[in-house]
Structures are given as C-alpha cells and as structure tokens.
Coordinates of C-alpha atoms in Angstrom, one line a residue:
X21 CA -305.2 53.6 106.3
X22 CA -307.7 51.0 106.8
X23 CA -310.6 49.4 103.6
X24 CA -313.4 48.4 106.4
X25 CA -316.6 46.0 104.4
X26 CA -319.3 45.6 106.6
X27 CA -322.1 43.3 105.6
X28 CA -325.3 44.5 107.5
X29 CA -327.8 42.6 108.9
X30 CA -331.7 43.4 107.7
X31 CA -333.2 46.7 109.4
X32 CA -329.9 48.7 110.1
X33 CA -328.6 49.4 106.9
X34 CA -330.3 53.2 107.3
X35 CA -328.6 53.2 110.9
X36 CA -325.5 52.3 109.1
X37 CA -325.9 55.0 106.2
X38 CA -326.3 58.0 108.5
X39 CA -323.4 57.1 110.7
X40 CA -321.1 57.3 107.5
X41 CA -322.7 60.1 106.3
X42 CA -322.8 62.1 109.5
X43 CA -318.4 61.1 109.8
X44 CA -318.4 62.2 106.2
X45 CA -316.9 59.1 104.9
X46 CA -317.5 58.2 101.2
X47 CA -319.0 54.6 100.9
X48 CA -319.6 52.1 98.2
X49 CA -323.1 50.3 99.3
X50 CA -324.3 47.2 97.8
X51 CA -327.3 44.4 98.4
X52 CA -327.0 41.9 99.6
X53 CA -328.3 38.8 97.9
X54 CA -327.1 35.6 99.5
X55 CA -330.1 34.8 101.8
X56 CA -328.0 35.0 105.0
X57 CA -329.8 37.7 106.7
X58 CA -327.6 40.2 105.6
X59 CA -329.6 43.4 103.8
X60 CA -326.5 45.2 101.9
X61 CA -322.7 45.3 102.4
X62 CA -321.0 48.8 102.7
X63 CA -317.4 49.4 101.6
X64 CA -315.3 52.5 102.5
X65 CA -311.6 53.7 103.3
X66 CA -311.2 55.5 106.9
X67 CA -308.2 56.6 108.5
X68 CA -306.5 54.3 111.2
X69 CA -307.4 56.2 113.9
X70 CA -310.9 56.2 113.2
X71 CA -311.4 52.3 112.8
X72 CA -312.2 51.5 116.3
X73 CA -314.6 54.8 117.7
X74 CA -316.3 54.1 114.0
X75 CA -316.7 50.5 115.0
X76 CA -317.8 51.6 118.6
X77 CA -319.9 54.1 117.5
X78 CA -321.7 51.6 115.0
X79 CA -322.2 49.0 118.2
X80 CA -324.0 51.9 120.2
X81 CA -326.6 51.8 117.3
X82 CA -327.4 48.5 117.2
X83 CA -324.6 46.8 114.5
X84 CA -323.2 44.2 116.9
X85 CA -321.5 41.0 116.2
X86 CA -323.8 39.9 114.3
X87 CA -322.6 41.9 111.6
X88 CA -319.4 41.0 109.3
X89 CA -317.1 43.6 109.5
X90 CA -313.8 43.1 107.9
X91 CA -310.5 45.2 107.8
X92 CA -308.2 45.5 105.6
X93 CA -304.9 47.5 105.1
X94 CA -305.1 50.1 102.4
X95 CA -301.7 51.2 100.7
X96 CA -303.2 54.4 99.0
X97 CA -306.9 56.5 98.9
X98 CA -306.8 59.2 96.1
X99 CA -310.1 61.2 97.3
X100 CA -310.0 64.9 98.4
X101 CA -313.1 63.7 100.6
X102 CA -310.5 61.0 102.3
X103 CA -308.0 63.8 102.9
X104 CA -310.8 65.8 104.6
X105 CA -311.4 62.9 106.8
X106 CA -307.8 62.0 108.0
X107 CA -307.4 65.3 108.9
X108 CA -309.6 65.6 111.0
X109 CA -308.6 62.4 113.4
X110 CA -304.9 63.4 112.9
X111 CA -305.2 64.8 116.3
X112 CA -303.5 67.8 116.1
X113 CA -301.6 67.3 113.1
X114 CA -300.0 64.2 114.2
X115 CA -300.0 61.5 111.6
X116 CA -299.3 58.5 113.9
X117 CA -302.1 56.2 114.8
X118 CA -302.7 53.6 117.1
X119 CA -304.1 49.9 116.1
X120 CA -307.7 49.9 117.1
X121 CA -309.3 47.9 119.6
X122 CA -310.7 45.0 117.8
X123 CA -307.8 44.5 115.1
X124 CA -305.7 44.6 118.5
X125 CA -307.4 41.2 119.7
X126 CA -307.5 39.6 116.2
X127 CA -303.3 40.5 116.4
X128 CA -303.2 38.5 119.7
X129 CA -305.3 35.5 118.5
X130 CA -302.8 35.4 115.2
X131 CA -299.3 35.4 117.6
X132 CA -300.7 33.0 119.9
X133 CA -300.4 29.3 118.4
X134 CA -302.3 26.2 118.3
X135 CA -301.4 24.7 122.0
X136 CA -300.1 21.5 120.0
X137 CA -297.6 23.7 117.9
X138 CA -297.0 26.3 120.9
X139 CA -296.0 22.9 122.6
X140 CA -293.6 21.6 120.1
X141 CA -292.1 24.4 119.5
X142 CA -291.6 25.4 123.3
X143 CA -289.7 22.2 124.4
X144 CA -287.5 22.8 121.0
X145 CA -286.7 25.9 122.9
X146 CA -285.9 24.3 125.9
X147 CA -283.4 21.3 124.4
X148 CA -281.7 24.3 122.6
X149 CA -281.4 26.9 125.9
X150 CA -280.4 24.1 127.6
X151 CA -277.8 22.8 126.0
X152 CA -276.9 26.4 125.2
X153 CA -276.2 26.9 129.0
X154 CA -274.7 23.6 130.0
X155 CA -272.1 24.6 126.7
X156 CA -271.7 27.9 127.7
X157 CA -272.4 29.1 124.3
X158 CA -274.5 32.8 123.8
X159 CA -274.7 31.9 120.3
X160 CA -277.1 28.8 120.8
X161 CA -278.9 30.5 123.8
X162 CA -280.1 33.3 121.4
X163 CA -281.2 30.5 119.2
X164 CA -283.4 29.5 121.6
X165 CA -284.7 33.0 122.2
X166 CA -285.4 32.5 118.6
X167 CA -288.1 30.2 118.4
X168 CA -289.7 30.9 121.5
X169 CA -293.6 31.3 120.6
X170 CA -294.1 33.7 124.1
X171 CA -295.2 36.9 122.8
X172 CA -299.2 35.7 121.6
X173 CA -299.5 34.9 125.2
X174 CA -297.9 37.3 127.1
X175 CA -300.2 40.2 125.3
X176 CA -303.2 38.0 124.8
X177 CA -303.7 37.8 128.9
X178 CA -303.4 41.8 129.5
X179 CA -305.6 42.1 125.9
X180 CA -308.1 40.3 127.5
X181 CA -307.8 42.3 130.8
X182 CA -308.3 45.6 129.7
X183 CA -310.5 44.8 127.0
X184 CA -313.2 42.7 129.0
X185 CA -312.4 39.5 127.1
X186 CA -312.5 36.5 129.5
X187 CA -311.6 33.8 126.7
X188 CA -308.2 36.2 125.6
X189 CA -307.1 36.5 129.3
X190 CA -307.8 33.2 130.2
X191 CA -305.9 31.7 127.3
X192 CA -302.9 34.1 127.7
X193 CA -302.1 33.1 131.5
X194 CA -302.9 29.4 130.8
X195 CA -300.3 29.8 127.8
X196 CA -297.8 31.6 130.3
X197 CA -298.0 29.5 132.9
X198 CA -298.1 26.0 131.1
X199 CA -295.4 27.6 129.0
X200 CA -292.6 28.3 131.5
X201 CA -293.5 24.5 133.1
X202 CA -292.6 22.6 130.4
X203 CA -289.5 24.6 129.9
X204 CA -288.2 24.1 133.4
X205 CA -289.4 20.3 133.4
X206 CA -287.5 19.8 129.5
X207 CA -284.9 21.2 131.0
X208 CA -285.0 18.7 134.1
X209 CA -284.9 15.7 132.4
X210 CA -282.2 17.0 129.5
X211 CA -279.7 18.1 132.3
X212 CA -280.5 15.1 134.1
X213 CA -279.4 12.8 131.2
X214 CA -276.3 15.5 130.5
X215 CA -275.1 14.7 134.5
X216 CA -275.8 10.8 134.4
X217 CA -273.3 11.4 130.6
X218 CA -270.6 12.9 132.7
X219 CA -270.7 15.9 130.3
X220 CA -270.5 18.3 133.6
X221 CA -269.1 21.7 132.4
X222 CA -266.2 23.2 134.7
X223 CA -266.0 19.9 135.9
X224 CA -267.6 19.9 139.4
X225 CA -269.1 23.5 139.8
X226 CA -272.2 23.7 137.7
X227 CA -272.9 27.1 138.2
X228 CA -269.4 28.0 137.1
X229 CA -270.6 28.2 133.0
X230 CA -271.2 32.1 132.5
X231 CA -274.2 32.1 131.0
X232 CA -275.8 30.1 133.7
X233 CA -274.6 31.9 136.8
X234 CA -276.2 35.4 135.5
X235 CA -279.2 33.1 135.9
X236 CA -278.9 31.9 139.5
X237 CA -278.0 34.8 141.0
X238 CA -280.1 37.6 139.5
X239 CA -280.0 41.9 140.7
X240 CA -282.2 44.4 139.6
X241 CA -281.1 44.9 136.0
X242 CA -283.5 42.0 135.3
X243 CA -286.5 43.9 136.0
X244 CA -284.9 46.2 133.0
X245 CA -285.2 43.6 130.7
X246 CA -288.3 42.1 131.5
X247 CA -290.2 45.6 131.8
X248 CA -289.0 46.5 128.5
X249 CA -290.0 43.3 127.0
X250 CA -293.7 43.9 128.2
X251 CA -293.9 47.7 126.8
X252 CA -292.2 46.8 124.0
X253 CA -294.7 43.8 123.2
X254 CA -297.6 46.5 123.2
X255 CA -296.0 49.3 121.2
X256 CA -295.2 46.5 118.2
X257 CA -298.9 45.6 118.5
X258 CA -300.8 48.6 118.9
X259 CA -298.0 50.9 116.7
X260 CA -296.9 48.4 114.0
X261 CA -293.3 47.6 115.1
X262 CA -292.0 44.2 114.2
X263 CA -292.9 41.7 116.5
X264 CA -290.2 39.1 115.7
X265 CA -287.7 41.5 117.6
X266 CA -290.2 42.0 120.4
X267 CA -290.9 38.5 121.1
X268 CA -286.9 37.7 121.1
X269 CA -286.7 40.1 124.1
X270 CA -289.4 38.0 126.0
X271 CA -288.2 35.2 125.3
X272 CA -285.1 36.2 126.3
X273 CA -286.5 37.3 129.7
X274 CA -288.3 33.8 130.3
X275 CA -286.6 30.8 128.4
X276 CA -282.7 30.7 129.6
X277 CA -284.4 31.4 133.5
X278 CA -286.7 28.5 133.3
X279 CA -283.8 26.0 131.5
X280 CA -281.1 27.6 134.6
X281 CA -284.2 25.9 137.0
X282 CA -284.3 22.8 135.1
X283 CA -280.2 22.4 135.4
X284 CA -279.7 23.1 138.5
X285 CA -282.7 21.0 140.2
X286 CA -281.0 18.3 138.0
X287 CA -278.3 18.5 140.0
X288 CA -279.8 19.6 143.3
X289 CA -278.4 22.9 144.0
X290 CA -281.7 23.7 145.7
X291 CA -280.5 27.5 146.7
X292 CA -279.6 28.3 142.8
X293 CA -282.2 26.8 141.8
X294 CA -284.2 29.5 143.9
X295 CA -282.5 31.7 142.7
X296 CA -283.3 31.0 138.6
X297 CA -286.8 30.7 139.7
X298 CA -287.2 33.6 141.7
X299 CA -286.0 35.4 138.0
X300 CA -288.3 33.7 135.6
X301 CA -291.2 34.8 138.3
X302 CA -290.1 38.3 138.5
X303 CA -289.6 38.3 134.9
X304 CA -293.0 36.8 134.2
X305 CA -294.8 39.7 136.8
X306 CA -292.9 42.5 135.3
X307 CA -293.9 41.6 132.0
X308 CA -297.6 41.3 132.5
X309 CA -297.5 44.6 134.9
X310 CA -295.6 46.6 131.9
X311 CA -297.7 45.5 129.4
X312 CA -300.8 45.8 131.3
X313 CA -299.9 49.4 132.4
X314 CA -298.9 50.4 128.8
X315 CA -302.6 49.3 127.2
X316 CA -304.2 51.3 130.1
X317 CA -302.6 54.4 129.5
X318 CA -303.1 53.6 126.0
X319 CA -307.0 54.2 125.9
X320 CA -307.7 50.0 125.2
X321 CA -311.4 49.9 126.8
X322 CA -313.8 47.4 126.0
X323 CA -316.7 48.8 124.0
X324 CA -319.3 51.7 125.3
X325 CA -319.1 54.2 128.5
X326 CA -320.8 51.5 130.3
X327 CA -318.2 48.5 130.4
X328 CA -315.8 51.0 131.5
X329 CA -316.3 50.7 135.5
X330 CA -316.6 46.4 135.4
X331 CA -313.3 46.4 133.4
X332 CA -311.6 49.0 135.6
X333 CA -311.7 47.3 138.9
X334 CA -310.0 43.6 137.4
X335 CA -307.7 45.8 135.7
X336 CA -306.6 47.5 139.0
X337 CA -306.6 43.7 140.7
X338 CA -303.8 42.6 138.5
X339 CA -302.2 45.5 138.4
X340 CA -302.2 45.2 142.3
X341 CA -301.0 41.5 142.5
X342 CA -298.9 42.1 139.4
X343 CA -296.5 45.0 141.7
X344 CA -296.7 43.6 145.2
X345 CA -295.3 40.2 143.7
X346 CA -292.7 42.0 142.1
X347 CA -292.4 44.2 145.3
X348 CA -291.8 41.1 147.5
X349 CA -289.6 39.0 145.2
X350 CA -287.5 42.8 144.6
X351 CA -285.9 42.0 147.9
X352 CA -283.6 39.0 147.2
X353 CA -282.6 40.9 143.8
X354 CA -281.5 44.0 145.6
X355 CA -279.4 42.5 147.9
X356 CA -277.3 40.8 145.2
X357 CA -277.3 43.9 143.3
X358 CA -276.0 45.5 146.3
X359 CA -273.4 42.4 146.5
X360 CA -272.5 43.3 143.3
X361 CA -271.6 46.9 143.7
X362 CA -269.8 46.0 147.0
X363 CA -267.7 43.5 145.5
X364 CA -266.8 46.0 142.6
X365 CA -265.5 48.3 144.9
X366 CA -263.5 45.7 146.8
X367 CA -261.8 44.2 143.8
X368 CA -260.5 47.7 143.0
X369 CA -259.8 49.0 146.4
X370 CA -257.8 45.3 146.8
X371 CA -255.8 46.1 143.5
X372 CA -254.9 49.8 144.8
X373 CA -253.8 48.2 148.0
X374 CA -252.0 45.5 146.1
X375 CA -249.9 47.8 143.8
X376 CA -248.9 50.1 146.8
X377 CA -247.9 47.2 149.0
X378 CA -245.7 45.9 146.2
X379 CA -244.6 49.0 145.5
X380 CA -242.2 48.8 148.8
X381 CA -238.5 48.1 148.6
X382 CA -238.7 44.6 150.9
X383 CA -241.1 43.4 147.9
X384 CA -238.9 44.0 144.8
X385 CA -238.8 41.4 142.3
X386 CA -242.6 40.9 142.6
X387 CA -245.9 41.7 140.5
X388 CA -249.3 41.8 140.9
X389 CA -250.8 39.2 138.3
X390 CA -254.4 39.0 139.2
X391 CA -256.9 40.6 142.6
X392 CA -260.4 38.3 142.7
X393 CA -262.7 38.7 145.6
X394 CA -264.4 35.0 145.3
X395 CA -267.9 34.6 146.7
X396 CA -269.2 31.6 149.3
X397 CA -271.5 29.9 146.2
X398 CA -274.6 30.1 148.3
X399 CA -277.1 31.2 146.1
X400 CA -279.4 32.6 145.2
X401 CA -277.7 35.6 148.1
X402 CA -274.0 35.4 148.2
X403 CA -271.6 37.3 150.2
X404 CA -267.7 37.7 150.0
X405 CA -265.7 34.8 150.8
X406 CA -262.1 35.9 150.2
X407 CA -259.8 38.4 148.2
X408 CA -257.2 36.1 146.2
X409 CA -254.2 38.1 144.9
X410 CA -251.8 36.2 142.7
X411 CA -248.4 37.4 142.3
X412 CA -245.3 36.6 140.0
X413 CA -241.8 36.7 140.8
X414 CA -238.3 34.8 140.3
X415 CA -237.1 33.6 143.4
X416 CA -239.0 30.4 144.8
X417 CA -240.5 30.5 148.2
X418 CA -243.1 32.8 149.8
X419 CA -242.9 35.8 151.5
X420 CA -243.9 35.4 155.4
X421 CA -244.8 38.4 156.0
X422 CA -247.0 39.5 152.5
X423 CA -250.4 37.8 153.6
X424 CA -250.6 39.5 156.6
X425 CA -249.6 43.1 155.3
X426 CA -252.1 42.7 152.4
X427 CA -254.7 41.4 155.1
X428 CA -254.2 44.5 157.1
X429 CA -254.5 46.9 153.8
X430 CA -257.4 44.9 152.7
X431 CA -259.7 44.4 155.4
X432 CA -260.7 47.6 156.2
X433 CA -262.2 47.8 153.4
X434 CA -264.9 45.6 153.4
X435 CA -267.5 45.2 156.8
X436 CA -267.8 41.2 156.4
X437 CA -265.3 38.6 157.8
X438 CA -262.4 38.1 155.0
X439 CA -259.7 35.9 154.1
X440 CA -257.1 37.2 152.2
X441 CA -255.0 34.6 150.2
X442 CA -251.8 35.2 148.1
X443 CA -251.2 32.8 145.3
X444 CA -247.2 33.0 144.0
X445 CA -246.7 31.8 140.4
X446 CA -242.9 31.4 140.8
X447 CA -241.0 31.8 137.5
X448 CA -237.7 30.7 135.8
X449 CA -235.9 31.4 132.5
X450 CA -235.9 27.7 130.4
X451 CA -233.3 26.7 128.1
X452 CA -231.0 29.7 128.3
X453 CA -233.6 31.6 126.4
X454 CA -235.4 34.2 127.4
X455 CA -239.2 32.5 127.6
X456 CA -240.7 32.2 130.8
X457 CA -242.6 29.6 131.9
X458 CA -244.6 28.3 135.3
X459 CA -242.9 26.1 137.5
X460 CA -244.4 26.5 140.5
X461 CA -247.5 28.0 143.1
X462 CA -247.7 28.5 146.6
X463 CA -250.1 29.9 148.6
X464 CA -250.3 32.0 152.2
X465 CA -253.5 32.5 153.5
X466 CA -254.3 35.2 156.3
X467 CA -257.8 35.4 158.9
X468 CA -257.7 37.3 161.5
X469 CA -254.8 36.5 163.1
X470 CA -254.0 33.3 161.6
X471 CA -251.2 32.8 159.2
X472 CA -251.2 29.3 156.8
X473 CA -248.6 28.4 154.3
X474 CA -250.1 25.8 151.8

C-alpha cells in the first residue's frame, strides 16, 4: 500500500478531484496557503498496483511535473472504501504488486552513488578482489563482492531505456563502464607492485591459484550467473526483494573478472588476460540484456500511448547489440566448455584404463595413485596436453614396457595428439616400522612411438 500527497498547482485541483472520485479513492483535500503556486494538496491511500496508471492517468489531464507528488509506504488502511479499491486492481485475486514506474526510477537514483563515493568504494573493491585472488582466498574475494556499489548502475542504464529517461541511461552505462576500468587498472598497478614484491603465488605459474584460473578460462556457466544477476536486479526493484543480496551476485559477475585482467596484464600473460576480459564483457552484456528484457516484459513504459513507439525502437537497439555481443563473444566460451566436458571424460576413461592395465599379473605390486589430463596453459582456449598417471609400488625402477601399454589403452580415447606420462613414487618401509614414506620418482613418458625414461 502506498500514502500518495500531491500538492496541485492553481487551475487543476477540479481535474484532480474527479480523477479520485471517478477511481473511487477516498481523499483528504486541503489549501494550499504557501504562495508557491500550488492551489490545494490532496492526500489519499491507494493500492500498489494502482500508484503508477493513477499517476499516468493524472499526467494525461494536465498534472505534470510541475506538481509535488510524494509517495509514501503505508503499513495499514482501516476503510471498507480502501478494501473496495484494492480489490479491484488485485487482478484477478492476486495480491502481489509490482513497484510503479516512477518510484522505480527514484529506487535507481537512491542505489546509484555519488561518483566520488561510487569511486572510493570501487577501487576498495578492487585492492580486496585482488589480493583475494593473488592469495587464493574465496573468503576475501566475497568480501570484495561485498562492497561493490554495481547494482544502481547496472538497473539505472536499462531504467532509463525502457522508460525514455536519457539522464538515467546515460548515467548507468557511464557508471558501468568507468566502473569495470578502474577495477582492472587498480588491479594493474596492485599486482604489479605484488610481482616487483616477489609475493608470486604457485611460485612461477600465475594462473595456477584456483580462484583465478576459473577467471581466465571461462565456459558457458558464466552466462548463468551473469543472466541471473540481471533478472534478479529487476525483480528486487520492481517486487521488493532485498537488494544487498542482488547486488552481491553482480558484483560477483563483474569484480573478480576485471581484478583476473588487472593480474594477469601485470604479468603479461596477454592470452589469459583475453581470456578474463572476454568474461567481464560477456558478463557486463548479459547483465544489461537480462535486465533490459525483464523490464520489457514487465510493462515499464514511459508515460502515455504516445511515447510508446519512440521508446520501442532504442529498446530493440540494445537489445540487438546487447545479444549479438554476447552471440559473438559465446564462441570462445563454448569451446572451453566443450574442453571441459572432453577432458572429464578423458580423466575417467584414463582411470578405467589405468585400473584394468594394473589389474594384469606382470604389474603386481603396483597402484594407481593419481590419473590428471594437464592442459597446454594457452589461454584463454586450451586443449589437452598430456594424461599423467602416477603410480606407487615397492620395488625401485620403472617398468619399460607400462608407458607404452597405457599409451596404447589411452589414446584412443581422445582425437588430439597425447602424451602419456607415468610418474612412479617408489616406496620403502623406514625404521623397521611399518610407516611408509617417499623415497623416490621416476618418470616414462610415451608419444607416438617414442619411449623416454626421465
């Protein structure tokens, strides 16, 4: 329920009156004494759903903006009159309303910051995800999710789309855009100072920190995320969800991308560096296109029948550049989707092929520890590099002929070149007792034809 006070300018407060009467809505009407050009101010309680085709109605009969119209939440209405009324735009019974229109773009002003604070805040964000990456640590990524101000933005743009309200859209895509830069250039010049510290995680391989490789090598369960964020960012606005949550998920979708740029331009891995960026721009697309398509088939329209056509045709424009982007950039993520399925497959069909290999009588005394299929690290599209299968046993030494049996199970499963390595951790009882401990590795290596004992 909404408590709507509208103070009326001099010649409409009759106009006003009937409209009210005519909706059967019981008002409280007052003059208006202050000088200010303002006749009377009406007060009255209306349902939620009837807030914004009230307000549009009221604009077709001449109360523009420059009336004062103020809304207000209202907790309880005790007035058989009221019940009447919300009846009536319950819509078939159903309860549930939508926020209107204009309380809609008041919502997006409030979650979209002062561009000094949005600032501050957005290269706090950036220190944190950083560091959160280069450490590895979920825990201090979310953190940076936290206090991520990129919800305001990311509905005032497609607010202002659908709506017809240039100075909304236009300060929701500058916000975006400027946004996601500073992040990735933060994130630059942190990771830059982390290198020049020596404070390289996995020592030499950058990429090797979990929560950064998800980053540089994204599949198609990104768009997931990023499409949810965007449909979830216009339900909390327009059905009264909490926003907080909301705006974790796109921040979530957009910070740890754009700090995964910053890193690994900081240390020049130009193809997984691609890679994060091609994420935080598919991320950025599906966001806009999910929460642009959920306002549309919402009902937002900017006010009166005639508005309608002009707004439709932008509306379709970004809607158009919105999915071919994501339709081109879609091509890179399937394939390492696809790179990920194949390489599922392999590991297990490897570790089937392992255990019946090892199974045989000439390979007694030795276990399967570990089946890896390692990738070539060229990002931001992999492909296999080789299966490594580790095995355990007591006697020292290799055996000649395992590699190239392995190889021979192994590589029919998989249509790409393949090496097949075999790594034996050779163990001995110390002390007497009966603890076992490492005390040697080998390896055999097998491609093609070739046969190497390291």
């Amino acid at each position: 329920m909404r408590y709507l006070e509208i103070a009326v300018q001099e010649g409409k407060r009759r106009a006003v009156l009937d409209i009210l009467e005519s909706e059967g809505i019981e008002y409280v009407v007052s003059d208006e004494t202050s000088g200010r050009g303002y006749a009377a101010v009406v007060r009255f309680p209306v349902p939620t759903q009837a807030v914004e085709p009230l307000l549009d109605r009221l604009k077709r009969a001449g109360i523009g903006e420059e009336a004062s119209v103020v809304v207000i939440n209202a907790e309880t209405v005790i007035s058989e009159g009221f019940a009447t009324l919300r009846e009536r735009y319950s819509r078939g019974g159903q309860t549930e309303s939508r926020t209107s229109r204009q309380v809609l773009r008041t919502k997006a002003d409030e979650l979209t910051p002062p561009f000094a604070i949005y600032t501050v805040m957005l290269l706090i964000s950036a220190v944190v995800a950083t560091a959160g990456l280069l450490a590895d640590s979920p825990a201090v990524v979310i953190g940076a999710m936290v206090i991520a101000p990129l919800l305001g933005p990311a509905l005032a743009a497609n607010i202002g789309i659908v709506t017809g309200d240039d100075r909304l859209k236009r300060t929701g895509f500058t916000y975006q855009i400027a946004g996601v830069a500073m992040v990735v250039v933060a994130s630059i010049v942190l990771a830059m100072l982390a290198r020049l510290a020596g404070l390289e995680p996995a020592g030499v391989d950058i990429v090797a920190a979990t929560e950064l490789e998800e980053r540089v090598a994204p599949n198609l369960f990104s768009l997931a995320v990023a499409l949810g964020a965007g449909i979830a960012g216009i339900l909390s606005l327009t059905r009264g969800f909490s926003e907080a949550i909301v705006g974790v998920m796109i921040a979530a979708a957009l910070i740890p991308p754009s700090a995964a740029v910053g890193i690994t331009v900081a240390w020049g891995m130009s193809g997984a560096a691609i890679g994060a960026g091609v994420l935080v721009i598919v991320n950025l697309l599906s966001i806009n296109l999910a929460a642009l398509a959920t306002l549309w088939i919402a009902g937002y329209r900017p006010q009166g029948l005639f508005e309608v056509s002009p707004t439709r045709t932008p509306t379709y424009t970004y809607a158009a550049i919105f999915g071919i982007g994501l339709l081109v950039l879609t091509a890179p993520l399937a394939g390492v989707t696809l790179l990920d399925f194949h390489t599922t497959e392999l590991r297990s069909a490897a570790e089937d092929e392992v255990e019946t290999v090892l199974a045989e009588p000439q390979y007694d005394g030795l276990e399967s520890d570990e089946v890896a299929v390692e990738l070539d690290g060229d990002y931001p599209i992999q492909s296999v590099d080789r299966v490594v299968v580790t095995v355990s046993g007591r006697n020292p030494g290799t055996e000649p002929g395992l590699a190239d049996r392995l190889y021979a199970e192994i590589r029919p499963h998989s249509s790409e070149s393949l090496v097949v390595e075999v790594q034996y951790v050779v163990a001995e009882e110390s002390g007497g007792d009966a603890e076992r401990e490492e005390t040697s590795r080998s390896t055999s290596t097998v491609l093609g034809k070739s046969y190497t004992v390291r």
